[in-house]
Structure formats: structure tokens, C-alpha cells
Amino acid sequence: MINKELIELQKGCLATCVVIQNEDCKELDSKIIVNADSNDSELLTTFKEKISNKEELDYFIISEIDKLNESLQNKYYQIVKDREFFGIKLPKDMIVVLTVKDREGLKNISKELYNFCVIAF
């Protein structure tokens, strides 16, 4: 079960992300979901078409981050740290959410990215 109050406290916080279990993302409304294994072209399309200038979206969810090897997680580290991708910024109050299968999946998040994480389950 997710801690929605803890998640909401991250609104407006720069360089943080929230980690929840895969199945809990259905409890979050007003969201955009991308698979962690999306390539840069797919991510750029998502940022251009669905995220830029969409203040009504509350959550940018990157699903199954624990299935991605650490070196490929670097682009998500950059998105969390800089709150942008190829110059397209995330809305100020949008919360970045990473999903993992279970607590064991936390071990598969890169150390750099994990430093920005708030665990909400």
C-alpha cells in the first residue's frame, strides 16, 4: 500500500522522485506512464506531446525501473536531477514516480538515482 501523503509532499520539490510498487500506480490519478526500457526517441515524443505545457498532469511514472540495468538508468537520473529531457522541462508540481516489483527491486536502482528517491510503500 502506498503512502499518498508522503507522495504529495514531494510536489514542488526539485530533484526528488518517489518509488512505489508496480501495482500501486493505478491508485494515482492524472498521470503519464512510460516503461523504463523506452528508447530516447519514445521518451522525447512523450515529453513533446504529453508533458510539455500540461500543468494538469500530476505524475510522471517510469515503470519497472528495477528491470533496467544501472547504466541505462542514467537518463532517468538526469531527468530527476534536472527535471528535463532534451530541453523540455517537467511542470514544476509534477511528481516523478519510479515503480519496482517489490522491496527487493530497490536494490536494482542505481546508487546515483537512489539518492534522489523517497520510498512510499
CSV table of N, CA and C in Angstrom, one decimal:
chain,number,residue,atom,x,y,z
A,1,MET,N,0.8,-1.2,0.0
A,1,MET,CA,0.0,0.0,0.0
A,1,MET,C,0.9,1.2,0.0
A,2,ILE,N,0.5,2.2,-0.8
A,2,ILE,CA,1.3,3.4,-0.9
A,2,ILE,C,1.0,4.5,0.1
A,3,ASN,N,1.9,5.3,0.4
A,3,ASN,CA,1.7,6.4,1.3
A,3,ASN,C,1.5,7.7,0.5
A,4,LYS,N,0.2,7.9,0.2
A,4,LYS,CA,-0.2,9.0,-0.7
A,4,LYS,C,0.2,10.4,-0.1
A,5,GLU,N,0.1,10.5,1.2
A,5,GLU,CA,0.5,11.8,1.8
A,5,GLU,C,2.0,12.1,1.6
A,6,LEU,N,2.8,11.1,1.8
A,6,LEU,CA,4.3,11.2,1.5
A,6,LEU,C,4.5,11.6,0.1
A,7,ILE,N,3.8,11.0,-0.8
A,7,ILE,CA,4.0,11.3,-2.2
A,7,ILE,C,3.6,12.7,-2.5
A,8,GLU,N,2.5,13.2,-2.0
A,8,GLU,CA,2.0,14.6,-2.3
A,8,GLU,C,3.0,15.6,-1.7
A,9,LEU,N,3.7,15.3,-0.6
A,9,LEU,CA,4.6,16.2,-0.1
A,9,LEU,C,5.8,16.5,-1.0
A,10,GLN,N,6.0,15.7,-2.0
A,10,GLN,CA,7.1,15.9,-3.0
A,10,GLN,C,6.7,16.9,-4.0
A,11,LYS,N,5.5,17.4,-4.1
A,11,LYS,CA,5.1,18.4,-5.1
A,11,LYS,C,5.9,19.6,-4.9
A,12,GLY,N,6.5,20.1,-6.0
A,12,GLY,CA,7.3,21.3,-6.0
A,12,GLY,C,8.7,21.1,-5.5
A,13,CYS,N,9.0,19.9,-5.0
A,13,CYS,CA,10.4,19.6,-4.6
A,13,CYS,C,11.3,19.3,-5.8
A,14,LEU,N,12.4,20.0,-5.9
A,14,LEU,CA,13.2,19.7,-7.0
A,14,LEU,C,14.1,18.5,-6.8
A,15,ALA,N,14.5,17.8,-7.8
A,15,ALA,CA,15.4,16.7,-7.7
A,15,ALA,C,15.1,15.6,-6.7
A,16,THR,N,13.8,15.2,-6.7
A,16,THR,CA,13.3,14.1,-5.9
A,16,THR,C,12.4,13.2,-6.8
A,17,CYS,N,12.3,12.0,-6.4
A,17,CYS,CA,11.4,11.1,-7.1
A,17,CYS,C,10.8,10.2,-6.0
A,18,VAL,N,9.7,9.6,-6.3
A,18,VAL,CA,9.1,8.7,-5.3
A,18,VAL,C,9.1,7.3,-5.9
A,19,VAL,N,9.3,6.3,-5.1
A,19,VAL,CA,9.3,4.9,-5.5
A,19,VAL,C,8.1,4.2,-4.9
A,20,ILE,N,7.3,3.5,-5.8
A,20,ILE,CA,6.2,2.7,-5.4
A,20,ILE,C,6.3,1.4,-6.0
A,21,GLN,N,5.4,0.4,-5.6
A,21,GLN,CA,5.3,-0.9,-6.3
A,21,GLN,C,4.5,-0.7,-7.6
A,22,ASN,N,4.9,-1.6,-8.6
A,22,ASN,CA,4.2,-1.5,-9.9
A,22,ASN,C,2.7,-1.4,-9.8
A,23,GLU,N,2.1,-2.3,-9.0
A,23,GLU,CA,0.6,-2.4,-8.9
A,23,GLU,C,0.0,-1.2,-8.3
A,24,ASP,N,0.8,-0.4,-7.5
A,24,ASP,CA,0.2,0.8,-6.9
A,24,ASP,C,0.0,2.0,-7.8
A,25,CYS,N,0.6,2.0,-8.9
A,25,CYS,CA,0.4,3.2,-9.8
A,25,CYS,C,-1.0,3.4,-10.2
A,26,LYS,N,-1.8,2.4,-10.2
A,26,LYS,CA,-3.3,2.5,-10.5
A,26,LYS,C,-4.0,3.4,-9.5
A,27,GLU,N,-3.4,3.6,-8.3
A,27,GLU,CA,-4.0,4.5,-7.3
A,27,GLU,C,-3.7,6.0,-7.6
A,28,LEU,N,-2.9,6.3,-8.5
A,28,LEU,CA,-2.5,7.7,-8.8
A,28,LEU,C,-3.3,8.2,-10.0
A,29,ASP,N,-4.0,9.3,-9.9
A,29,ASP,CA,-4.7,9.9,-10.9
A,29,ASP,C,-3.9,10.9,-11.7
A,30,SER,N,-4.3,11.3,-12.9
A,30,SER,CA,-3.7,12.3,-13.7
A,30,SER,C,-2.2,12.1,-13.9
A,31,LYS,N,-1.9,11.0,-14.6
A,31,LYS,CA,-0.6,10.5,-14.8
A,31,LYS,C,-0.2,10.2,-16.2
A,32,ILE,N,1.0,10.2,-16.4
A,32,ILE,CA,1.6,9.7,-17.7
A,32,ILE,C,2.6,8.6,-17.3
A,33,ILE,N,2.5,7.4,-18.0
A,33,ILE,CA,3.3,6.3,-17.7
A,33,ILE,C,4.2,5.9,-18.9
A,34,VAL,N,5.5,5.8,-18.7
A,34,VAL,CA,6.4,5.3,-19.7
A,34,VAL,C,7.2,4.0,-19.1
A,35,ASN,N,7.5,3.1,-19.9
A,35,ASN,CA,8.3,2.0,-19.5
A,35,ASN,C,9.7,2.4,-19.4
A,36,ALA,N,10.4,1.9,-18.4
A,36,ALA,CA,11.8,2.3,-18.2
A,36,ALA,C,12.7,1.9,-19.4
A,37,ASP,N,12.3,0.9,-20.1
A,37,ASP,CA,13.1,0.5,-21.2
A,37,ASP,C,12.8,1.2,-22.5
A,38,SER,N,12.0,2.3,-22.4
A,38,SER,CA,11.7,3.2,-23.6
A,38,SER,C,13.0,3.8,-24.1
A,39,ASN,N,13.1,3.9,-25.4
A,39,ASN,CA,14.3,4.5,-26.0
A,39,ASN,C,14.2,6.0,-26.0
A,40,ASP,N,15.3,6.7,-26.3
A,40,ASP,CA,15.3,8.2,-26.2
A,40,ASP,C,14.2,8.8,-27.1
A,41,SER,N,14.0,8.2,-28.3
A,41,SER,CA,13.0,8.7,-29.2
A,41,SER,C,11.6,8.7,-28.7
A,42,GLU,N,11.3,7.5,-28.1
A,42,GLU,CA,10.0,7.4,-27.4
A,42,GLU,C,9.8,8.4,-26.3
A,43,LEU,N,10.8,8.5,-25.5
A,43,LEU,CA,10.8,9.5,-24.3
A,43,LEU,C,10.6,10.9,-24.8
A,44,LEU,N,11.4,11.3,-25.9
A,44,LEU,CA,11.3,12.6,-26.4
A,44,LEU,C,9.9,12.9,-26.9
A,45,THR,N,9.3,11.9,-27.6
A,45,THR,CA,7.9,12.1,-28.1
A,45,THR,C,6.9,12.3,-26.9
A,46,THR,N,7.1,11.5,-25.9
A,46,THR,CA,6.3,11.6,-24.7
A,46,THR,C,6.4,13.0,-24.1
A,47,PHE,N,7.6,13.5,-24.0
A,47,PHE,CA,7.9,14.8,-23.4
A,47,PHE,C,7.3,15.9,-24.3
A,48,LYS,N,7.4,15.8,-25.6
A,48,LYS,CA,6.9,16.8,-26.5
A,48,LYS,C,5.4,16.9,-26.6
A,49,GLU,N,4.8,15.7,-26.7
A,49,GLU,CA,3.4,15.6,-27.0
A,49,GLU,C,2.5,15.6,-25.7
A,50,LYS,N,3.0,15.0,-24.6
A,50,LYS,CA,2.1,14.7,-23.5
A,50,LYS,C,2.5,15.5,-22.2
A,51,ILE,N,3.8,15.9,-22.1
A,51,ILE,CA,4.2,16.6,-20.9
A,51,ILE,C,4.3,18.1,-21.0
A,52,SER,N,5.0,18.5,-22.0
A,52,SER,CA,5.3,20.0,-22.1
A,52,SER,C,4.0,20.8,-22.1
A,53,ASN,N,4.0,21.8,-21.2
A,53,ASN,CA,2.8,22.7,-21.0
A,53,ASN,C,1.5,22.0,-20.6
A,54,LYS,N,1.6,20.9,-19.9
A,54,LYS,CA,0.4,20.2,-19.4
A,54,LYS,C,0.5,20.3,-17.9
A,55,GLU,N,0.1,21.4,-17.4
A,55,GLU,CA,0.2,21.6,-15.9
A,55,GLU,C,-0.8,20.7,-15.2
A,56,GLU,N,-1.8,20.2,-15.8
A,56,GLU,CA,-2.9,19.4,-15.1
A,56,GLU,C,-2.4,17.9,-14.8
A,57,LEU,N,-1.3,17.5,-15.4
A,57,LEU,CA,-0.8,16.2,-15.0
A,57,LEU,C,0.0,16.3,-13.7
A,58,ASP,N,-0.3,15.3,-12.8
A,58,ASP,CA,0.4,15.3,-11.5
A,58,ASP,C,1.6,14.4,-11.4
A,59,TYR,N,1.6,13.3,-12.2
A,59,TYR,CA,2.6,12.3,-12.0
A,59,TYR,C,3.2,11.9,-13.4
A,60,PHE,N,4.6,11.8,-13.4
A,60,PHE,CA,5.3,11.2,-14.5
A,60,PHE,C,5.9,9.9,-14.0
A,61,ILE,N,5.3,8.8,-14.4
A,61,ILE,CA,5.6,7.5,-13.9
A,61,ILE,C,6.5,6.7,-14.8
A,62,ILE,N,7.6,6.3,-14.3
A,62,ILE,CA,8.6,5.4,-15.0
A,62,ILE,C,8.5,4.0,-14.4
A,63,SER,N,7.9,3.2,-15.2
A,63,SER,CA,7.5,1.8,-14.7
A,63,SER,C,8.7,0.8,-14.8
A,64,GLU,N,8.8,0.0,-13.9
A,64,GLU,CA,9.7,-1.1,-13.9
A,64,GLU,C,11.2,-0.7,-14.0
A,65,ILE,N,11.5,0.3,-13.2
A,65,ILE,CA,12.9,0.8,-13.2
A,65,ILE,C,13.9,-0.3,-12.7
A,66,ASP,N,13.4,-1.2,-11.9
A,66,ASP,CA,14.2,-2.2,-11.4
A,66,ASP,C,14.6,-3.3,-12.4
A,67,LYS,N,14.0,-3.3,-13.5
A,67,LYS,CA,14.3,-4.3,-14.6
A,67,LYS,C,15.4,-3.8,-15.5
A,68,LEU,N,15.8,-2.5,-15.4
A,68,LEU,CA,16.7,-1.8,-16.2
A,68,LEU,C,18.1,-1.9,-15.6
A,69,ASN,N,19.2,-2.2,-16.4
A,69,ASN,CA,20.5,-2.2,-15.7
A,69,ASN,C,20.9,-0.8,-15.4
A,70,GLU,N,21.8,-0.8,-14.4
A,70,GLU,CA,22.2,0.5,-13.8
A,70,GLU,C,22.7,1.6,-14.8
A,71,SER,N,23.5,1.1,-15.8
A,71,SER,CA,24.0,2.1,-16.8
A,71,SER,C,22.9,2.7,-17.6
A,72,LEU,N,21.8,2.0,-17.9
A,72,LEU,CA,20.7,2.5,-18.7
A,72,LEU,C,19.8,3.4,-17.8
A,73,GLN,N,19.9,3.4,-16.5
A,73,GLN,CA,19.1,4.2,-15.7
A,73,GLN,C,19.6,5.7,-15.6
A,74,ASN,N,20.8,5.9,-16.2
A,74,ASN,CA,21.4,7.2,-16.2
A,74,ASN,C,20.5,8.3,-16.8
A,75,LYS,N,19.7,8.0,-17.9
A,75,LYS,CA,18.9,9.1,-18.4
A,75,LYS,C,17.8,9.4,-17.4
A,76,TYR,N,17.3,8.5,-16.6
A,76,TYR,CA,16.3,8.8,-15.6
A,76,TYR,C,16.9,9.6,-14.5
A,77,TYR,N,18.1,9.3,-14.1
A,77,TYR,CA,18.8,10.1,-13.1
A,77,TYR,C,18.9,11.5,-13.6
A,78,GLN,N,19.2,11.7,-14.9
A,78,GLN,CA,19.3,13.1,-15.4
A,78,GLN,C,17.9,13.8,-15.4
A,79,ILE,N,16.9,13.0,-15.7
A,79,ILE,CA,15.5,13.6,-15.7
A,79,ILE,C,15.1,14.0,-14.3
A,80,VAL,N,15.4,13.2,-13.3
A,80,VAL,CA,15.1,13.5,-11.9
A,80,VAL,C,15.9,14.7,-11.5
A,81,LYS,N,17.2,14.6,-11.7
A,81,LYS,CA,18.1,15.7,-11.2
A,81,LYS,C,17.8,17.1,-11.9
A,82,ASP,N,17.6,17.1,-13.2
A,82,ASP,CA,17.5,18.3,-13.9
A,82,ASP,C,16.0,18.7,-14.2
A,83,ARG,N,15.1,17.7,-14.0
A,83,ARG,CA,13.7,17.9,-14.3
A,83,ARG,C,13.4,18.3,-15.8
A,84,GLU,N,14.2,17.7,-16.7
A,84,GLU,CA,14.0,18.0,-18.1
A,84,GLU,C,14.6,16.9,-18.9
A,85,PHE,N,14.2,16.8,-20.2
A,85,PHE,CA,14.8,15.8,-21.1
A,85,PHE,C,14.9,16.5,-22.5
A,86,PHE,N,16.1,16.6,-23.0
A,86,PHE,CA,16.4,17.3,-24.2
A,86,PHE,C,15.8,18.7,-24.3
A,87,GLY,N,15.9,19.4,-23.2
A,87,GLY,CA,15.5,20.8,-23.1
A,87,GLY,C,14.0,21.0,-22.8
A,88,ILE,N,13.2,19.9,-22.7
A,88,ILE,CA,11.8,20.0,-22.4
A,88,ILE,C,11.7,19.8,-20.9
A,89,LYS,N,11.2,20.8,-20.2
A,89,LYS,CA,11.1,20.8,-18.7
A,89,LYS,C,9.8,20.1,-18.2
A,90,LEU,N,9.9,19.4,-17.1
A,90,LEU,CA,8.7,18.9,-16.4
A,90,LEU,C,8.0,20.1,-15.7
A,91,PRO,N,6.7,20.0,-15.7
A,91,PRO,CA,6.0,21.1,-14.9
A,91,PRO,C,6.4,21.1,-13.5
A,92,LYS,N,6.4,22.3,-12.9
A,92,LYS,CA,7.0,22.5,-11.5
A,92,LYS,C,6.4,21.5,-10.5
A,93,ASP,N,5.1,21.3,-10.5
A,93,ASP,CA,4.5,20.5,-9.5
A,93,ASP,C,4.3,19.0,-9.9
A,94,MET,N,4.9,18.6,-11.0
A,94,MET,CA,4.8,17.2,-11.4
A,94,MET,C,5.7,16.4,-10.6
A,95,ILE,N,5.2,15.3,-10.1
A,95,ILE,CA,6.0,14.3,-9.3
A,95,ILE,C,6.5,13.2,-10.1
A,96,VAL,N,7.8,12.9,-10.1
A,96,VAL,CA,8.4,11.8,-10.8
A,96,VAL,C,8.2,10.6,-9.9
A,97,VAL,N,7.7,9.5,-10.5
A,97,VAL,CA,7.4,8.3,-9.7
A,97,VAL,C,8.1,7.1,-10.5
A,98,LEU,N,8.9,6.3,-9.7
A,98,LEU,CA,9.5,5.1,-10.3
A,98,LEU,C,8.8,4.0,-9.7
A,99,THR,N,8.6,2.9,-10.5
A,99,THR,CA,7.9,1.7,-9.9
A,99,THR,C,8.9,0.5,-9.9
A,100,VAL,N,8.8,-0.3,-8.9
A,100,VAL,CA,9.6,-1.5,-8.8
A,100,VAL,C,8.6,-2.7,-8.4
A,101,LYS,N,9.0,-3.9,-8.7
A,101,LYS,CA,8.2,-5.1,-8.4
A,101,LYS,C,7.9,-5.2,-6.9
A,102,ASP,N,8.9,-5.1,-6.1
A,102,ASP,CA,8.8,-5.2,-4.6
A,102,ASP,C,10.0,-4.6,-4.0
A,103,ARG,N,10.1,-4.8,-2.7
A,103,ARG,CA,11.2,-4.2,-1.9
A,103,ARG,C,12.6,-4.7,-2.4
A,104,GLU,N,12.6,-5.9,-2.9
A,104,GLU,CA,13.9,-6.4,-3.4
A,104,GLU,C,14.3,-5.6,-4.7
A,105,GLY,N,13.4,-5.1,-5.4
A,105,GLY,CA,13.7,-4.3,-6.6
A,105,GLY,C,14.4,-3.0,-6.3
A,106,LEU,N,14.3,-2.5,-5.0
A,106,LEU,CA,15.0,-1.3,-4.6
A,106,LEU,C,16.5,-1.5,-4.8
A,107,LYS,N,17.0,-2.7,-4.6
A,107,LYS,CA,18.4,-3.0,-4.8
A,107,LYS,C,18.9,-2.8,-6.2
A,108,ASN,N,18.0,-2.8,-7.2
A,108,ASN,CA,18.4,-2.7,-8.6
A,108,ASN,C,18.4,-1.3,-9.1
A,109,ILE,N,18.1,-0.3,-8.2
A,109,ILE,CA,18.1,1.1,-8.6
A,109,ILE,C,19.5,1.6,-8.4
A,110,SER,N,20.1,2.3,-9.5
A,110,SER,CA,21.4,2.8,-9.4
A,110,SER,C,21.6,3.7,-8.1
A,111,LYS,N,22.8,3.6,-7.6
A,111,LYS,CA,23.1,4.4,-6.4
A,111,LYS,C,22.9,5.9,-6.6
A,112,GLU,N,23.2,6.4,-7.8
A,112,GLU,CA,23.0,7.8,-8.1
A,112,GLU,C,21.6,8.2,-8.1
A,113,LEU,N,20.7,7.4,-8.7
A,113,LEU,CA,19.3,7.6,-8.8
A,113,LEU,C,18.7,7.4,-7.4
A,114,TYR,N,19.1,6.4,-6.7
A,114,TYR,CA,18.5,6.1,-5.4
A,114,TYR,C,18.7,7.3,-4.4
A,115,ASN,N,19.7,8.0,-4.6
A,115,ASN,CA,20.0,9.2,-3.7
A,115,ASN,C,18.9,10.2,-3.8
A,116,PHE,N,18.1,10.2,-4.9
A,116,PHE,CA,17.0,11.2,-5.1
A,116,PHE,C,15.6,10.6,-4.7
A,117,CYS,N,15.6,9.3,-4.3
A,117,CYS,CA,14.4,8.6,-4.1
A,117,CYS,C,13.8,8.8,-2.7
A,118,VAL,N,12.5,8.8,-2.6
A,118,VAL,CA,11.7,8.8,-1.4
A,118,VAL,C,10.8,7.5,-1.6
A,119,ILE,N,11.0,6.5,-0.7
A,119,ILE,CA,10.3,5.3,-0.7
A,119,ILE,C,8.9,5.4,-0.1
A,120,ALA,N,7.9,5.2,-0.9
A,120,ALA,CA,6.5,5.5,-0.4
A,120,ALA,C,5.6,4.2,-0.3
A,121,PHE,N,6.3,3.1,0.0
A,121,PHE,CA,5.5,1.8,0.2
A,121,PHE,C,6.1,1.0,1.3
